[in-house]
Amino acid sequence: MNENVRPSSMKRITDESLANAFIDEQVEILRKQIGDKKVLLALSGGVDSSVVAALLIKAVGKQLTCVHVNHGLLRKGEPEQVVEVFKNQMNANLVYVDAVDRFLDKLANVSDPEEKRKVIGAEFIRVFEEEARKLEGIEFLAQGTIYPDILESDGIKAHHNVGGLPEDLQFSLVEPVKLLYKDEVRVVGKALGLPDNMVYRQPFPGPGLGVRCTGAITRDRLEALRESDAILREEFAKAGLQGKVWQYFTIVPDYKSTGIKDNKRLWDWPCIIRAVNSVDATSATIEEIPYELLNKIVKRILAEVNGINRVLYDLSPKPIATIEWE
Ligand code: XMP
């Protein structure tokens, strides 16, 4: 039997009782597999790695060490939430690495999208490797691989999984949710007690805000991006759209246009709103944001975000436009 193939007899996990049965079964399997050894996990705070962390905490507690790398490209409030949920509430061993300066220094003046992804991926592995070397007696590496990742093994996620570690840091893999689809991972996460805004989170690319701060990333433009994204998310949540729209975010491109404020000319960036619906990200349609809500978001971004003097709404479906701008 190929352990990477979902058996046809496996029931789709659609409710809490099925999730609890899965959790009980996995806890037992994990305890058997890991014994009294130690496990390491790169915890991004995305739903997949968060569910794996919660499962492992339940199964082996302090034998798990989670490493959360803040690369400066996370959304507003995310690193804080990882610390709050896993360290403060679940009492996990959590190493929080503030690598913001390292990443942003490496990314300075890098404008090619593929090169940016490469820099982020390579630096991530370097930081993770350094942390792994500081720990002793680790035998297992846990990963939030899910079934679609296996089905498209050269897919989107491959680049930000920590598969590129050197030979002396090759651990046995622990992948407890590798046969689950995304919706099942969410049901399991909910049953494990993870907060809703973690469980029903929209897809977020590995290179994070880096692909939405187009061209060479600067700290001030990245900050404008983070703040405008936070306003958009807040207003969507207030309007009851969280969890209903596939993906919604802002982009702040690396060019400016003229504005005027208090009789003074401004030379500032535009902010682009993107909100799309999709089933599997291979195609996407535009979310029709009600005009009143759109207007509210535009007003708030213009009033509250430094460096933005214009807000645009991207109405382009995929294809031909990809969901992300880079
Ligand atoms: P595109 O932009 O190709 O995106 O229409 C399709 C889906 O994939 C996400 N995406 C990425 N995810 N690393 C990731 O982990 C990446 O480099 C990356 N690029 C795009 C995107 O957010 C959308 O959900």
Short mmCIF file of C-alpha atoms and ligand atoms in Angstrom, two decimals:
data_model
loop_
_atom_site.label_atom_id
_atom_site.label_comp_id
_atom_site.label_asym_id
_atom_site.label_seq_id
_atom_site.Cartn_x
_atom_site.Cartn_y
_atom_site.Cartn_z
CA MET A 1 0.00 0.00 0.00
CA ASN A 2 1.33 3.41 -0.97
CA GLU A 3 1.11 5.56 2.16
CA ASN A 4 0.81 8.67 -0.01
CA VAL A 5 -2.43 7.52 -1.58
CA ARG A 6 -5.69 8.24 0.14
CA PRO A 7 -7.55 4.92 0.56
CA SER A 8 -10.99 4.93 -1.08
CA SER A 9 -12.43 3.73 2.23
CA MET A 10 -11.31 6.91 4.01
CA LYS A 11 -14.35 8.99 4.99
CA ARG A 12 -14.37 12.70 4.24
CA ILE A 13 -14.00 14.57 7.55
CA THR A 14 -17.00 16.89 7.56
CA ASP A 15 -17.98 17.27 11.21
CA GLU A 16 -16.63 17.43 14.72
CA SER A 17 -17.15 13.79 15.60
CA LEU A 18 -15.29 12.61 12.49
CA ALA A 19 -12.56 15.15 13.30
CA ASN A 20 -12.30 13.87 16.86
CA ALA A 21 -11.97 10.30 15.61
CA PHE A 22 -9.17 11.41 13.26
CA ILE A 23 -7.45 13.29 16.09
CA ASP A 24 -7.59 10.29 18.46
CA GLU A 25 -6.23 8.00 15.75
CA GLN A 26 -3.41 10.38 14.81
CA VAL A 27 -2.41 11.03 18.42
CA GLU A 28 -1.94 7.30 18.87
CA ILE A 29 0.02 6.95 15.60
CA LEU A 30 2.21 9.95 16.46
CA ARG A 31 2.99 8.63 19.95
CA LYS A 32 3.98 5.26 18.48
CA GLN A 33 6.08 6.84 15.71
CA ILE A 34 7.86 9.40 17.89
CA GLY A 35 8.21 7.48 21.16
CA ASP A 36 10.33 9.57 23.53
CA LYS A 37 12.20 11.37 20.73
CA LYS A 38 12.07 15.04 19.78
CA VAL A 39 10.27 16.69 16.85
CA LEU A 40 10.86 19.98 15.10
CA LEU A 41 8.26 22.00 13.18
CA ALA A 42 8.46 25.20 11.15
CA LEU A 43 5.29 26.93 12.29
CA SER A 44 4.18 29.68 9.94
CA GLY A 45 0.81 30.22 11.57
CA GLY A 46 -1.01 29.12 8.40
CA VAL A 47 -3.77 26.59 8.93
CA ASP A 48 -1.77 23.50 7.87
CA SER A 49 1.26 23.97 10.09
CA SER A 50 -0.95 25.21 12.94
CA VAL A 51 -3.07 22.05 12.84
CA VAL A 52 0.08 19.89 12.77
CA ALA A 53 1.43 21.83 15.77
CA ALA A 54 -1.81 21.40 17.72
CA LEU A 55 -1.89 17.65 16.94
CA LEU A 56 1.71 17.18 18.03
CA ILE A 57 1.22 19.21 21.21
CA LYS A 58 -1.66 16.89 22.07
CA ALA A 59 0.36 13.79 21.22
CA VAL A 60 3.85 14.53 22.55
CA GLY A 61 3.67 17.93 24.31
CA LYS A 62 7.10 19.33 25.07
CA GLN A 63 8.90 16.84 22.84
CA LEU A 64 7.82 19.19 20.05
CA THR A 65 9.76 22.37 19.33
CA CYS A 66 8.06 24.86 17.02
CA VAL A 67 10.15 27.45 15.22
CA HIS A 68 8.30 30.53 14.03
CA VAL A 69 10.37 32.63 11.65
CA ASN A 70 9.12 36.21 11.34
CA HIS A 71 10.54 37.22 7.96
CA GLY A 72 8.86 40.60 8.00
CA LEU A 73 6.48 39.63 5.20
CA LEU A 74 3.66 38.39 7.42
CA ARG A 75 0.34 40.16 7.77
CA LYS A 76 -0.40 42.53 10.61
CA GLY A 77 -0.87 40.69 13.90
CA GLU A 78 0.22 37.25 12.66
CA PRO A 79 3.48 36.73 14.55
CA GLU A 80 1.81 37.97 17.74
CA GLN A 81 -1.05 35.51 17.27
CA VAL A 82 1.32 32.56 16.81
CA VAL A 83 3.02 33.40 20.11
CA GLU A 84 -0.29 33.99 21.90
CA VAL A 85 -1.98 30.78 20.71
CA PHE A 86 0.90 28.32 20.84
CA LYS A 87 3.14 29.63 23.58
CA ASN A 88 0.70 31.34 25.93
CA GLN A 89 -2.44 29.26 25.46
CA MET A 90 -1.14 25.83 24.42
CA ASN A 91 2.07 26.03 26.43
CA ALA A 92 4.20 24.76 23.53
CA ASN A 93 7.96 24.96 23.19
CA LEU A 94 8.09 27.83 20.73
CA VAL A 95 11.19 29.49 19.37
CA TYR A 96 10.26 32.87 17.94
CA VAL A 97 12.91 34.15 15.53
CA ASP A 98 12.85 37.83 14.65
CA ALA A 99 14.53 37.68 11.23
CA VAL A 100 12.89 40.81 9.82
CA ASP A 101 16.10 42.77 9.27
CA ARG A 102 17.91 39.77 7.77
CA PHE A 103 15.23 39.20 5.16
CA LEU A 104 14.63 42.84 4.31
CA ASP A 105 18.36 43.53 4.01
CA LYS A 106 18.76 40.55 1.66
CA LEU A 107 15.76 41.68 -0.38
CA ALA A 108 16.87 45.28 -0.74
CA ASN A 109 17.23 46.17 -4.44
CA VAL A 110 16.02 42.72 -5.59
CA SER A 111 13.24 43.50 -8.07
CA ASP A 112 12.83 40.35 -10.17
CA PRO A 113 9.84 38.32 -8.85
CA GLU A 114 11.48 34.92 -9.23
CA GLU A 115 14.70 36.18 -7.67
CA LYS A 116 12.70 37.58 -4.72
CA ARG A 117 11.07 34.18 -4.18
CA LYS A 118 14.49 32.50 -4.33
CA VAL A 119 16.00 34.91 -1.80
CA ILE A 120 13.08 34.41 0.59
CA GLY A 121 13.13 30.61 0.23
CA ALA A 122 16.90 30.32 0.64
CA GLU A 123 17.03 32.69 3.62
CA PHE A 124 14.17 30.82 5.26
CA ILE A 125 16.08 27.55 5.04
CA ARG A 126 19.22 29.25 6.40
CA VAL A 127 17.40 30.68 9.43
CA PHE A 128 15.61 27.42 10.10
CA GLU A 129 18.85 25.48 9.77
CA GLU A 130 20.57 27.76 12.30
CA GLU A 131 17.78 27.20 14.79
CA ALA A 132 17.76 23.43 14.17
CA ARG A 133 21.52 23.30 14.91
CA LYS A 134 21.00 24.96 18.28
CA LEU A 135 18.68 22.15 19.36
CA GLU A 136 19.92 18.78 20.47
CA GLY A 137 18.56 15.32 19.86
CA ILE A 138 15.97 16.15 17.22
CA GLU A 139 15.01 13.06 15.24
CA PHE A 140 11.85 14.09 13.47
CA LEU A 141 10.78 16.96 11.26
CA ALA A 142 7.05 17.64 11.12
CA GLN A 143 5.48 19.24 8.05
CA GLY A 144 2.06 20.56 7.17
CA THR A 145 1.91 18.72 3.86
CA ILE A 146 -1.71 18.21 2.75
CA TYR A 147 -3.16 15.95 0.06
CA PRO A 148 -3.26 18.53 -2.76
CA ASP A 149 0.49 19.11 -2.15
CA ILE A 150 1.10 15.41 -2.80
CA LEU A 151 -1.17 15.37 -5.86
CA GLU A 152 0.77 18.27 -7.38
CA SER A 153 4.11 17.52 -5.83
CA ASP A 154 5.93 20.12 -7.86
CA GLY A 155 3.17 22.55 -6.92
CA ILE A 156 3.11 25.92 -5.36
CA LYS A 157 3.97 24.90 -1.83
CA ALA A 158 7.08 22.92 -2.69
CA HIS A 159 9.28 25.99 -2.56
CA HIS A 160 8.54 26.98 1.00
CA ASN A 161 8.61 23.60 2.57
CA VAL A 162 11.86 23.06 4.41
CA GLY A 163 12.96 20.23 2.16
CA GLY A 164 16.26 21.90 1.36
CA LEU A 165 18.10 21.19 4.58
CA PRO A 166 21.70 19.92 4.40
CA GLU A 167 22.54 16.25 4.77
CA ASP A 168 23.47 16.34 8.45
CA LEU A 169 20.05 17.79 9.19
CA GLN A 170 17.96 15.16 7.45
CA PHE A 171 15.28 14.04 9.88
CA SER A 172 12.52 11.47 9.51
CA LEU A 173 9.36 13.16 8.34
CA VAL A 174 6.16 13.40 10.34
CA GLU A 175 3.21 14.45 8.15
CA PRO A 176 -0.01 13.75 10.02
CA VAL A 177 -2.38 15.64 7.69
CA LYS A 178 -0.88 14.56 4.39
CA LEU A 179 -3.99 12.63 3.31
CA LEU A 180 -6.41 15.45 4.13
CA TYR A 181 -7.99 18.04 1.88
CA LYS A 182 -7.98 21.67 2.99
CA ASP A 183 -11.60 21.69 4.16
CA GLU A 184 -10.87 18.64 6.35
CA VAL A 185 -7.78 20.29 7.83
CA ARG A 186 -10.01 23.21 8.83
CA VAL A 187 -12.58 20.92 10.50
CA VAL A 188 -9.77 19.18 12.42
CA GLY A 189 -8.28 22.57 13.42
CA LYS A 190 -11.63 23.72 14.76
CA ALA A 191 -12.00 20.48 16.76
CA LEU A 192 -8.50 21.03 18.18
CA GLY A 193 -9.64 24.40 19.51
CA LEU A 194 -7.69 26.69 17.20
CA PRO A 195 -9.21 30.19 16.80
CA ASP A 196 -11.54 30.79 13.84
CA ASN A 197 -9.35 33.43 12.22
CA MET A 198 -6.54 30.85 12.10
CA VAL A 199 -8.72 27.98 10.91
CA TYR A 200 -10.66 29.88 8.23
CA ARG A 201 -7.73 31.87 7.01
CA GLN A 202 -7.53 32.73 3.31
CA PRO A 203 -4.67 31.20 1.31
CA PHE A 204 -1.46 33.16 1.85
CA PRO A 205 1.60 32.65 -0.35
CA GLY A 206 4.85 31.39 1.19
CA PRO A 207 6.70 34.61 0.22
CA GLY A 208 3.93 36.46 2.02
CA LEU A 209 3.44 40.16 1.42
CA GLY A 210 6.64 40.07 -0.65
CA VAL A 211 4.72 39.22 -3.83
CA ARG A 212 2.30 42.11 -3.22
CA CYS A 213 4.94 44.76 -2.61
CA THR A 214 5.97 44.64 -6.26
CA GLY A 215 9.51 45.24 -7.45
CA ALA A 216 12.25 45.91 -4.90
CA ILE A 217 10.70 45.88 -1.42
CA THR A 218 11.20 48.94 0.77
CA ARG A 219 10.25 49.11 4.43
CA ASP A 220 7.95 52.13 4.08
CA ARG A 221 6.03 50.63 1.16
CA LEU A 222 5.81 47.26 2.93
CA GLU A 223 4.32 49.04 5.94
CA ALA A 224 1.74 50.78 3.70
CA LEU A 225 0.88 47.35 2.27
CA ARG A 226 0.54 45.74 5.71
CA GLU A 227 -1.68 48.55 7.01
CA SER A 228 -3.94 48.66 3.94
CA ASP A 229 -4.27 44.85 4.00
CA ALA A 230 -5.26 45.01 7.69
CA ILE A 231 -7.96 47.62 6.93
CA LEU A 232 -9.35 45.52 4.07
CA ARG A 233 -9.43 42.38 6.23
CA GLU A 234 -11.03 44.23 9.13
CA GLU A 235 -13.79 45.70 6.94
CA PHE A 236 -14.43 42.35 5.21
CA ALA A 237 -14.73 40.67 8.63
CA LYS A 238 -17.13 43.37 9.87
CA ALA A 239 -19.24 42.88 6.74
CA GLY A 240 -19.43 39.12 7.40
CA LEU A 241 -17.29 38.23 4.38
CA GLN A 242 -14.45 36.48 6.26
CA GLY A 243 -14.38 32.83 5.23
CA LYS A 244 -16.83 33.55 2.38
CA VAL A 245 -14.47 35.16 -0.13
CA TRP A 246 -11.58 32.97 -1.29
CA GLN A 247 -8.84 35.60 -1.18
CA TYR A 248 -8.79 39.36 -0.64
CA PHE A 249 -5.78 41.57 -0.18
CA THR A 250 -4.08 44.75 -1.30
CA ILE A 251 -1.08 45.39 -3.52
CA VAL A 252 1.19 48.42 -3.32
CA PRO A 253 3.20 48.71 -6.56
CA ASP A 254 6.54 50.44 -6.87
CA TYR A 255 5.44 53.53 -8.73
CA LYS A 256 3.83 56.79 -7.73
CA SER A 257 1.27 59.28 -8.93
CA THR A 258 0.27 62.80 -8.00
CA GLY A 259 -2.20 63.69 -5.27
CA ILE A 260 -3.15 66.81 -3.36
CA LYS A 261 -3.69 67.42 0.34
CA ASP A 262 -3.97 70.73 2.23
CA ASN A 263 -3.06 72.54 -0.97
CA LYS A 264 0.18 70.61 -1.26
CA ARG A 265 1.11 68.22 -4.03
CA LEU A 266 1.75 64.64 -2.96
CA TRP A 267 3.82 62.11 -4.85
CA ASP A 268 2.64 58.80 -3.41
CA TRP A 269 1.83 55.15 -4.19
CA PRO A 270 -1.49 53.72 -5.31
CA CYS A 271 -3.05 50.83 -3.37
CA ILE A 272 -4.84 48.14 -5.35
CA ILE A 273 -7.64 46.03 -3.92
CA ARG A 274 -7.96 42.44 -5.15
CA ALA A 275 -10.82 40.17 -4.06
CA VAL A 276 -11.42 36.89 -5.87
CA ASN A 277 -13.33 33.66 -5.62
CA SER A 278 -11.96 30.32 -6.69
CA VAL A 279 -12.28 26.62 -6.09
CA ASP A 280 -8.71 25.48 -6.57
CA ALA A 281 -6.80 28.68 -7.52
CA THR A 282 -6.36 27.57 -11.14
CA SER A 283 -9.04 30.07 -12.17
CA ALA A 284 -10.69 32.91 -10.29
CA THR A 285 -13.63 35.29 -10.61
CA ILE A 286 -13.99 38.75 -9.13
CA GLU A 287 -15.86 39.24 -5.85
CA GLU A 288 -18.46 41.96 -6.34
CA ILE A 289 -17.74 44.07 -3.30
CA PRO A 290 -20.85 46.16 -2.46
CA TYR A 291 -20.19 49.78 -3.43
CA GLU A 292 -20.86 51.11 0.06
CA LEU A 293 -18.28 48.77 1.57
CA LEU A 294 -15.80 49.54 -1.17
CA ASN A 295 -16.25 53.24 -0.53
CA LYS A 296 -15.68 52.79 3.19
CA ILE A 297 -12.47 50.83 2.57
CA VAL A 298 -11.19 53.46 0.11
CA LYS A 299 -11.86 56.28 2.59
CA ARG A 300 -10.14 54.47 5.43
CA ILE A 301 -7.05 53.55 3.40
CA LEU A 302 -6.66 57.12 2.12
CA ALA A 303 -7.12 58.57 5.59
CA GLU A 304 -5.10 56.06 7.63
CA VAL A 305 -2.26 54.72 5.52
CA ASN A 306 0.86 56.80 5.07
CA GLY A 307 2.17 57.06 1.55
CA ILE A 308 -1.05 56.12 -0.32
CA ASN A 309 -2.94 58.74 -2.35
CA ARG A 310 -5.05 56.60 -4.68
CA VAL A 311 -7.03 53.34 -4.34
CA LEU A 312 -7.84 51.09 -7.31
CA TYR A 313 -9.93 47.93 -7.66
CA ASP A 314 -8.51 45.13 -9.81
CA LEU A 315 -11.40 43.70 -11.87
CA SER A 316 -9.36 41.16 -13.83
CA PRO A 317 -10.32 37.47 -13.61
CA LYS A 318 -7.86 34.58 -13.82
CA PRO A 319 -7.09 33.85 -16.55
CA ILE A 320 -5.64 36.08 -17.83
CA ALA A 321 -4.51 37.84 -14.67
CA THR A 322 -3.02 35.61 -11.97
CA ILE A 323 -4.39 36.03 -8.45
CA GLU A 324 -1.13 37.51 -7.12
CA TRP A 325 0.55 40.39 -8.91
CA GLU A 326 3.98 38.74 -8.94
P1 XMP B 1 -1.57 32.81 -8.80
O1 XMP B 1 -1.00 34.15 -8.48
O2 XMP B 1 -0.61 31.92 -9.55
O3 XMP B 1 -1.82 32.11 -7.40
O4 XMP B 1 -2.90 32.89 -9.50
C1 XMP B 1 -2.58 30.94 -7.20
C2 XMP B 1 -2.65 30.67 -5.68
O5 XMP B 1 -1.35 30.35 -5.19
C3 XMP B 1 -0.91 31.31 -4.23
N1 XMP B 1 0.51 31.60 -4.53
C4 XMP B 1 1.54 31.10 -3.86
N2 XMP B 1 1.59 30.29 -2.78
N3 XMP B 1 3.94 30.41 -2.82
C5 XMP B 1 2.80 29.94 -2.27
O6 XMP B 1 2.84 29.22 -1.28
C6 XMP B 1 3.99 31.23 -3.91
O7 XMP B 1 5.03 31.64 -4.37
C7 XMP B 1 2.71 31.60 -4.44
N4 XMP B 1 2.34 32.36 -5.49
C8 XMP B 1 1.00 32.35 -5.53
C9 XMP B 1 -1.82 32.52 -4.42
O8 XMP B 1 -1.93 33.28 -3.23
C10 XMP B 1 -3.10 31.89 -4.86
O9 XMP B 1 -3.86 31.40 -3.77
#
